[in-house]
Amino acid sequence: MCIHPKKKKSYSALSRLQAFANAVLADGMKKGRELVVGSISKEVVMDLQQKGITLETKDVTIDDTVIVKYIKHVKNQKGAVVASDRYWMVEKTLRNPTHIFEDTGQNYIVYVNTRAYSRGRALKVVVHPNYKSKGRTLNYLKSIGVIYTVDMKGRQFRKIK
């Protein structure tokens, strides 16, 4: 557990997403639980507006399906899955990313935080804007992963920030 140097409290105690993930991991089941974990940044909203896309909301929502997906995911063996006690970093990445990209193949927004995870590795958060679910439109936090920092240099990604 990581300790905040000034407040002497653990990040997981400060994170609503960490508490949500802990509850989901405790029972390991999809129950339709959702949580608003952050919001789309101003840079992204402006960039999408220039492309003619208007967001119905700025909130970013995650559901328990995303957490359950990674419990026994194949990427665990490669170290590409966020450790269960580090979900607090996702909120930190949404608030203050190092880089923001658009995945031009899927029209997703990809937040990357190279400062947060470990040396040579970055936390990647993928958000699907204007996702339609159960008659609602939301910005859906689709996936969370750990990548090598060089992975984001392909032609598929356009840098927003």
PDB file of N, CA, C and O in Angstrom, residues 19-74:
ATOM      1  N   ALA A  19     -11.927   1.421  -3.132  1.00  0.00           N
ATOM      2  CA  ALA A  19     -12.948   0.805  -2.274  1.00  0.00           C
ATOM      3  C   ALA A  19     -13.934  -0.004  -3.111  1.00  0.00           C
ATOM      4  O   ALA A  19     -14.318  -1.121  -2.735  1.00  0.00           O
ATOM      5  N   PHE A  20     -14.342   0.536  -4.252  1.00  0.00           N
ATOM      6  CA  PHE A  20     -15.246  -0.161  -5.171  1.00  0.00           C
ATOM      7  C   PHE A  20     -14.601  -1.462  -5.658  1.00  0.00           C
ATOM      8  O   PHE A  20     -15.218  -2.533  -5.621  1.00  0.00           O
ATOM      9  N   ALA A  21     -13.331  -1.376  -6.101  1.00  0.00           N
ATOM     10  CA  ALA A  21     -12.617  -2.558  -6.594  1.00  0.00           C
ATOM     11  C   ALA A  21     -12.465  -3.603  -5.493  1.00  0.00           C
ATOM     12  O   ALA A  21     -12.643  -4.798  -5.748  1.00  0.00           O
ATOM     13  N   ASN A  22     -12.159  -3.165  -4.279  1.00  0.00           N
ATOM     14  CA  ASN A  22     -12.024  -4.102  -3.167  1.00  0.00           C
ATOM     15  C   ASN A  22     -13.326  -4.858  -2.925  1.00  0.00           C
ATOM     16  O   ASN A  22     -13.326  -6.061  -2.685  1.00  0.00           O
ATOM     17  N   ALA A  23     -14.458  -4.156  -3.004  1.00  0.00           N
ATOM     18  CA  ALA A  23     -15.763  -4.796  -2.808  1.00  0.00           C
ATOM     19  C   ALA A  23     -16.055  -5.803  -3.926  1.00  0.00           C
ATOM     20  O   ALA A  23     -16.547  -6.901  -3.669  1.00  0.00           O
ATOM     21  N   VAL A  24     -15.732  -5.426  -5.158  1.00  0.00           N
ATOM     22  CA  VAL A  24     -15.954  -6.329  -6.292  1.00  0.00           C
ATOM     23  C   VAL A  24     -15.025  -7.535  -6.193  1.00  0.00           C
ATOM     24  O   VAL A  24     -15.450  -8.679  -6.392  1.00  0.00           O
ATOM     25  N   LEU A  25     -13.761  -7.305  -5.855  1.00  0.00           N
ATOM     26  CA  LEU A  25     -12.807  -8.401  -5.740  1.00  0.00           C
ATOM     27  C   LEU A  25     -13.156  -9.344  -4.596  1.00  0.00           C
ATOM     28  O   LEU A  25     -12.871 -10.537  -4.655  1.00  0.00           O
ATOM     29  N   ALA A  26     -13.784  -8.816  -3.555  1.00  0.00           N
ATOM     30  CA  ALA A  26     -14.162  -9.642  -2.405  1.00  0.00           C
ATOM     31  C   ALA A  26     -15.164 -10.722  -2.787  1.00  0.00           C
ATOM     32  O   ALA A  26     -15.065 -11.860  -2.320  1.00  0.00           O
ATOM     33  N   ASP A  27     -16.135 -10.379  -3.655  1.00  0.00           N
ATOM     34  CA  ASP A  27     -17.101 -11.413  -4.047  1.00  0.00           C
ATOM     35  C   ASP A  27     -16.841 -11.955  -5.452  1.00  0.00           C
ATOM     36  O   ASP A  27     -17.336 -13.015  -5.806  1.00  0.00           O
ATOM     37  N   GLY A  28     -16.066 -11.212  -6.264  1.00  0.00           N
ATOM     38  CA  GLY A  28     -15.671 -11.693  -7.589  1.00  0.00           C
ATOM     39  C   GLY A  28     -16.806 -11.881  -8.568  1.00  0.00           C
ATOM     40  O   GLY A  28     -16.679 -12.628  -9.528  1.00  0.00           O
ATOM     41  N   MET A  29     -17.917 -11.178  -8.339  1.00  0.00           N
ATOM     42  CA  MET A  29     -19.080 -11.369  -9.205  1.00  0.00           C
ATOM     43  C   MET A  29     -19.567 -10.056  -9.804  1.00  0.00           C
ATOM     44  O   MET A  29     -19.463  -9.009  -9.177  1.00  0.00           O
ATOM     45  N   LYS A  30     -20.131 -10.160 -11.015  1.00  0.00           N
ATOM     46  CA  LYS A  30     -20.762  -9.014 -11.661  1.00  0.00           C
ATOM     47  C   LYS A  30     -22.163  -8.869 -11.090  1.00  0.00           C
ATOM     48  O   LYS A  30     -22.950  -9.805 -11.135  1.00  0.00           O
ATOM     49  N   LYS A  31     -22.454  -7.697 -10.553  1.00  0.00           N
ATOM     50  CA  LYS A  31     -23.775  -7.444  -9.973  1.00  0.00           C
ATOM     51  C   LYS A  31     -24.410  -6.166 -10.515  1.00  0.00           C
ATOM     52  O   LYS A  31     -25.370  -5.678  -9.963  1.00  0.00           O
ATOM     53  N   GLY A  32     -23.802  -5.583 -11.551  1.00  0.00           N
ATOM     54  CA  GLY A  32     -24.354  -4.363 -12.130  1.00  0.00           C
ATOM     55  C   GLY A  32     -23.978  -3.101 -11.371  1.00  0.00           C
ATOM     56  O   GLY A  32     -24.584  -2.057 -11.569  1.00  0.00           O
ATOM     57  N   ARG A  33     -22.978  -3.189 -10.507  1.00  0.00           N
ATOM     58  CA  ARG A  33     -22.545  -2.011  -9.743  1.00  0.00           C
ATOM     59  C   ARG A  33     -21.783  -1.050 -10.656  1.00  0.00           C
ATOM     60  O   ARG A  33     -21.037  -1.475 -11.529  1.00  0.00           O
ATOM     61  N   GLU A  34     -21.974   0.243 -10.436  1.00  0.00           N
ATOM     62  CA  GLU A  34     -21.302   1.286 -11.221  1.00  0.00           C
ATOM     63  C   GLU A  34     -20.749   2.347 -10.300  1.00  0.00           C
ATOM     64  O   GLU A  34     -21.251   2.538  -9.194  1.00  0.00           O
ATOM     65  N   LEU A  35     -19.742   3.071 -10.809  1.00  0.00           N
ATOM     66  CA  LEU A  35     -19.141   4.161 -10.057  1.00  0.00           C
ATOM     67  C   LEU A  35     -18.629   5.211 -11.032  1.00  0.00           C
ATOM     68  O   LEU A  35     -18.000   4.870 -12.041  1.00  0.00           O
ATOM     69  N   VAL A  36     -18.899   6.474 -10.759  1.00  0.00           N
ATOM     70  CA  VAL A  36     -18.312   7.571 -11.528  1.00  0.00           C
ATOM     71  C   VAL A  36     -16.927   7.808 -10.939  1.00  0.00           C
ATOM     72  O   VAL A  36     -16.787   8.111  -9.751  1.00  0.00           O
ATOM     73  N   VAL A  37     -15.883   7.631 -11.762  1.00  0.00           N
ATOM     74  CA  VAL A  37     -14.511   7.693 -11.269  1.00  0.00           C
ATOM     75  C   VAL A  37     -13.754   8.949 -11.663  1.00  0.00           C
ATOM     76  O   VAL A  37     -12.633   9.163 -11.220  1.00  0.00           O
ATOM     77  N   GLY A  38     -14.325   9.758 -12.502  1.00  0.00           N
ATOM     78  CA  GLY A  38     -13.635  10.964 -12.933  1.00  0.00           C
ATOM     79  C   GLY A  38     -14.429  11.651 -14.018  1.00  0.00           C
ATOM     80  O   GLY A  38     -15.616  11.379 -14.204  1.00  0.00           O
ATOM     81  N   SER A  39     -13.735  12.527 -14.738  1.00  0.00           N
ATOM     82  CA  SER A  39     -14.401  13.222 -15.833  1.00  0.00           C
ATOM     83  C   SER A  39     -13.440  13.407 -16.996  1.00  0.00           C
ATOM     84  O   SER A  39     -12.217  13.357 -16.828  1.00  0.00           O
ATOM     85  N   ILE A  40     -14.015  13.618 -18.160  1.00  0.00           N
ATOM     86  CA  ILE A  40     -13.233  13.849 -19.374  1.00  0.00           C
ATOM     87  C   ILE A  40     -12.606  15.242 -19.262  1.00  0.00           C
ATOM     88  O   ILE A  40     -13.287  16.214 -18.918  1.00  0.00           O
ATOM     89  N   SER A  41     -11.329  15.330 -19.572  1.00  0.00           N
ATOM     90  CA  SER A  41     -10.612  16.599 -19.433  1.00  0.00           C
ATOM     91  C   SER A  41     -11.040  17.614 -20.494  1.00  0.00           C
ATOM     92  O   SER A  41     -11.571  17.257 -21.550  1.00  0.00           O
ATOM     93  N   LYS A  42     -10.779  18.884 -20.204  1.00  0.00           N
ATOM     94  CA  LYS A  42     -11.150  19.972 -21.119  1.00  0.00           C
ATOM     95  C   LYS A  42     -10.480  19.824 -22.476  1.00  0.00           C
ATOM     96  O   LYS A  42     -11.096  20.103 -23.501  1.00  0.00           O
ATOM     97  N   GLU A  43      -9.212  19.369 -22.482  1.00  0.00           N
ATOM     98  CA  GLU A  43      -8.484  19.197 -23.744  1.00  0.00           C
ATOM     99  C   GLU A  43      -9.202  18.210 -24.653  1.00  0.00           C
ATOM    100  O   GLU A  43      -9.327  18.416 -25.853  1.00  0.00           O
ATOM    101  N   VAL A  44      -9.680  17.130 -24.068  1.00  0.00           N
ATOM    102  CA  VAL A  44     -10.358  16.098 -24.849  1.00  0.00           C
ATOM    103  C   VAL A  44     -11.710  16.596 -25.336  1.00  0.00           C
ATOM    104  O   VAL A  44     -12.080  16.379 -26.495  1.00  0.00           O
ATOM    105  N   VAL A  45     -12.466  17.283 -24.482  1.00  0.00           N
ATOM    106  CA  VAL A  45     -13.772  17.821 -24.879  1.00  0.00           C
ATOM    107  C   VAL A  45     -13.593  18.761 -26.065  1.00  0.00           C
ATOM    108  O   VAL A  45     -14.325  18.670 -27.063  1.00  0.00           O
ATOM    109  N   MET A  46     -12.614  19.653 -25.998  1.00  0.00           N
ATOM    110  CA  MET A  46     -12.363  20.596 -27.094  1.00  0.00           C
ATOM    111  C   MET A  46     -11.928  19.865 -28.357  1.00  0.00           C
ATOM    112  O   MET A  46     -12.374  20.181 -29.458  1.00  0.00           O
ATOM    113  N   ASP A  47     -11.064  18.865 -28.209  1.00  0.00           N
ATOM    114  CA  ASP A  47     -10.598  18.098 -29.354  1.00  0.00           C
ATOM    115  C   ASP A  47     -11.755  17.363 -30.032  1.00  0.00           C
ATOM    116  O   ASP A  47     -11.864  17.361 -31.254  1.00  0.00           O
ATOM    117  N   LEU A  48     -12.614  16.748 -29.243  1.00  0.00           N
ATOM    118  CA  LEU A  48     -13.760  16.037 -29.800  1.00  0.00           C
ATOM    119  C   LEU A  48     -14.745  17.001 -30.471  1.00  0.00           C
ATOM    120  O   LEU A  48     -15.317  16.681 -31.517  1.00  0.00           O
ATOM    121  N   GLN A  49     -14.926  18.185 -29.893  1.00  0.00           N
ATOM    122  CA  GLN A  49     -15.821  19.178 -30.498  1.00  0.00           C
ATOM    123  C   GLN A  49     -15.303  19.615 -31.860  1.00  0.00           C
ATOM    124  O   GLN A  49     -16.086  19.832 -32.783  1.00  0.00           O
ATOM    125  N   GLN A  50     -13.980  19.730 -32.000  1.00  0.00           N
ATOM    126  CA  GLN A  50     -13.401  20.091 -33.296  1.00  0.00           C
ATOM    127  C   GLN A  50     -13.661  19.010 -34.340  1.00  0.00           C
ATOM    128  O   GLN A  50     -13.729  19.294 -35.528  1.00  0.00           O
ATOM    129  N   LYS A  51     -13.822  17.779 -33.890  1.00  0.00           N
ATOM    130  CA  LYS A  51     -14.121  16.671 -34.795  1.00  0.00           C
ATOM    131  C   LYS A  51     -15.621  16.493 -34.993  1.00  0.00           C
ATOM    132  O   LYS A  51     -16.053  15.572 -35.666  1.00  0.00           O
ATOM    133  N   GLY A  52     -16.433  17.355 -34.354  1.00  0.00           N
ATOM    134  CA  GLY A  52     -17.880  17.288 -34.500  1.00  0.00           C
ATOM    135  C   GLY A  52     -18.560  16.325 -33.536  1.00  0.00           C
ATOM    136  O   GLY A  52     -19.708  15.946 -33.741  1.00  0.00           O
ATOM    137  N   ILE A  53     -17.852  15.928 -32.487  1.00  0.00           N
ATOM    138  CA  ILE A  53     -18.421  15.005 -31.494  1.00  0.00           C
ATOM    139  C   ILE A  53     -18.718  15.775 -30.224  1.00  0.00           C
ATOM    140  O   ILE A  53     -17.843  16.420 -29.654  1.00  0.00           O
ATOM    141  N   THR A  54     -19.960  15.715 -29.782  1.00  0.00           N
ATOM    142  CA  THR A  54     -20.361  16.364 -28.537  1.00  0.00           C
ATOM    143  C   THR A  54     -20.639  15.280 -27.507  1.00  0.00           C
ATOM    144  O   THR A  54     -21.396  14.345 -27.771  1.00  0.00           O
ATOM    145  N   LEU A  55     -20.027  15.409 -26.345  1.00  0.00           N
ATOM    146  CA  LEU A  55     -20.248  14.437 -25.276  1.00  0.00           C
ATOM    147  C   LEU A  55     -21.546  14.753 -24.549  1.00  0.00           C
ATOM    148  O   LEU A  55     -21.840  15.908 -24.272  1.00  0.00           O
ATOM    149  N   GLU A  56     -22.314  13.718 -24.239  1.00  0.00           N
ATOM    150  CA  GLU A  56     -23.565  13.910 -23.501  1.00  0.00           C
ATOM    151  C   GLU A  56     -23.297  14.202 -22.032  1.00  0.00           C
ATOM    152  O   GLU A  56     -24.102  14.827 -21.365  1.00  0.00           O
ATOM    153  N   THR A  57     -22.161  13.711 -21.521  1.00  0.00           N
ATOM    154  CA  THR A  57     -21.744  13.962 -20.151  1.00  0.00           C
ATOM    155  C   THR A  57     -20.228  13.970 -20.103  1.00  0.00           C
ATOM    156  O   THR A  57     -19.586  13.407 -20.989  1.00  0.00           O
ATOM    157  N   LYS A  58     -19.665  14.597 -19.097  1.00  0.00           N
ATOM    158  CA  LYS A  58     -18.219  14.587 -18.921  1.00  0.00           C
ATOM    159  C   LYS A  58     -17.780  13.471 -17.974  1.00  0.00           C
ATOM    160  O   LYS A  58     -16.619  13.120 -17.920  1.00  0.00           O
ATOM    161  N   ASP A  59     -18.719  12.906 -17.216  1.00  0.00           N
ATOM    162  CA  ASP A  59     -18.395  11.869 -16.235  1.00  0.00           C
ATOM    163  C   ASP A  59     -17.872  10.605 -16.909  1.00  0.00           C
ATOM    164  O   ASP A  59     -18.342  10.223 -17.981  1.00  0.00           O
ATOM    165  N   VAL A  60     -16.921   9.958 -16.239  1.00  0.00           N
ATOM    166  CA  VAL A  60     -16.407   8.663 -16.674  1.00  0.00           C
ATOM    167  C   VAL A  60     -16.903   7.624 -15.672  1.00  0.00           C
ATOM    168  O   VAL A  60     -16.700   7.768 -14.471  1.00  0.00           O
ATOM    169  N   THR A  61     -17.560   6.585 -16.184  1.00  0.00           N
ATOM    170  CA  THR A  61     -18.188   5.570 -15.338  1.00  0.00           C
ATOM    171  C   THR A  61     -17.537   4.210 -15.565  1.00  0.00           C
ATOM    172  O   THR A  61     -17.255   3.833 -16.698  1.00  0.00           O
ATOM    173  N   ILE A  62     -17.326   3.503 -14.469  1.00  0.00           N
ATOM    174  CA  ILE A  62     -16.825   2.127 -14.534  1.00  0.00           C
ATOM    175  C   ILE A  62     -17.888   1.234 -13.910  1.00  0.00           C
ATOM    176  O   ILE A  62     -18.631   1.668 -13.031  1.00  0.00           O
ATOM    177  N   ASP A  63     -17.972  -0.005 -14.393  1.00  0.00           N
ATOM    178  CA  ASP A  63     -18.859  -0.963 -13.741  1.00  0.00           C
ATOM    179  C   ASP A  63     -18.046  -2.163 -13.262  1.00  0.00           C
ATOM    180  O   ASP A  63     -16.862  -2.292 -13.591  1.00  0.00           O
ATOM    181  N   ASP A  64     -18.672  -3.017 -12.485  1.00  0.00           N
ATOM    182  CA  ASP A  64     -17.951  -4.138 -11.893  1.00  0.00           C
ATOM    183  C   ASP A  64     -17.463  -5.152 -12.924  1.00  0.00           C
ATOM    184  O   ASP A  64     -16.543  -5.915 -12.667  1.00  0.00           O
ATOM    185  N   THR A  65     -18.020  -5.131 -14.130  1.00  0.00           N
ATOM    186  CA  THR A  65     -17.585  -6.038 -15.188  1.00  0.00           C
ATOM    187  C   THR A  65     -16.111  -5.853 -15.510  1.00  0.00           C
ATOM    188  O   THR A  65     -15.384  -6.817 -15.738  1.00  0.00           O
ATOM    189  N   VAL A  66     -15.653  -4.599 -15.525  1.00  0.00           N
ATOM    190  CA  VAL A  66     -14.255  -4.308 -15.845  1.00  0.00           C
ATOM    191  C   VAL A  66     -13.328  -4.890 -14.782  1.00  0.00           C
ATOM    192  O   VAL A  66     -12.297  -5.486 -15.105  1.00  0.00           O
ATOM    193  N   ILE A  67     -13.692  -4.761 -13.524  1.00  0.00           N
ATOM    194  CA  ILE A  67     -12.861  -5.285 -12.431  1.00  0.00           C
ATOM    195  C   ILE A  67     -12.840  -6.813 -12.476  1.00  0.00           C
ATOM    196  O   ILE A  67     -11.776  -7.430 -12.392  1.00  0.00           O
ATOM    197  N   VAL A  68     -14.000  -7.431 -12.636  1.00  0.00           N
ATOM    198  CA  VAL A  68     -14.092  -8.896 -12.656  1.00  0.00           C
ATOM    199  C   VAL A  68     -13.307  -9.471 -13.831  1.00  0.00           C
ATOM    200  O   VAL A  68     -12.674 -10.528 -13.718  1.00  0.00           O
ATOM    201  N   LYS A  69     -13.305  -8.764 -14.953  1.00  0.00           N
ATOM    202  CA  LYS A  69     -12.601  -9.224 -16.150  1.00  0.00           C
ATOM    203  C   LYS A  69     -11.122  -9.506 -15.869  1.00  0.00           C
ATOM    204  O   LYS A  69     -10.552 -10.443 -16.425  1.00  0.00           O
ATOM    205  N   TYR A  70     -10.508  -8.729 -14.998  1.00  0.00           N
ATOM    206  CA  TYR A  70      -9.076  -8.859 -14.772  1.00  0.00           C
ATOM    207  C   TYR A  70      -8.690  -9.803 -13.638  1.00  0.00           C
ATOM    208  O   TYR A  70      -7.513 -10.014 -13.393  1.00  0.00           O
ATOM    209  N   ILE A  71      -9.655 -10.400 -12.951  1.00  0.00           N
ATOM    210  CA  ILE A  71      -9.326 -11.287 -11.838  1.00  0.00           C
ATOM    211  C   ILE A  71      -8.450 -12.459 -12.296  1.00  0.00           C
ATOM    212  O   ILE A  71      -7.434 -12.756 -11.697  1.00  0.00           O
ATOM    213  N   LYS A  72      -8.841 -13.127 -13.367  1.00  0.00           N
ATOM    214  CA  LYS A  72      -8.057 -14.264 -13.882  1.00  0.00           C
ATOM    215  C   LYS A  72      -7.694 -14.039 -15.348  1.00  0.00           C
ATOM    216  O   LYS A  72      -7.690 -14.973 -16.135  1.00  0.00           O
ATOM    217  N   HIS A  73      -7.373 -12.813 -15.701  1.00  0.00           N
ATOM    218  CA  HIS A  73      -7.073 -12.465 -17.087  1.00  0.00           C
ATOM    219  C   HIS A  73      -5.725 -13.044 -17.506  1.00  0.00           C
ATOM    220  O   HIS A  73      -4.802 -13.138 -16.712  1.00  0.00           O
ATOM    221  N   VAL A  74      -5.616 -13.395 -18.772  1.00  0.00           N
ATOM    222  CA  VAL A  74      -4.390 -13.962 -19.319  1.00  0.00           C
ATOM    223  C   VAL A  74      -3.214 -12.998 -19.185  1.00  0.00           C
ATOM    224  O   VAL A  74      -2.075 -13.426 -19.006  1.00  0.00           O
TER     225      VAL A  74
END
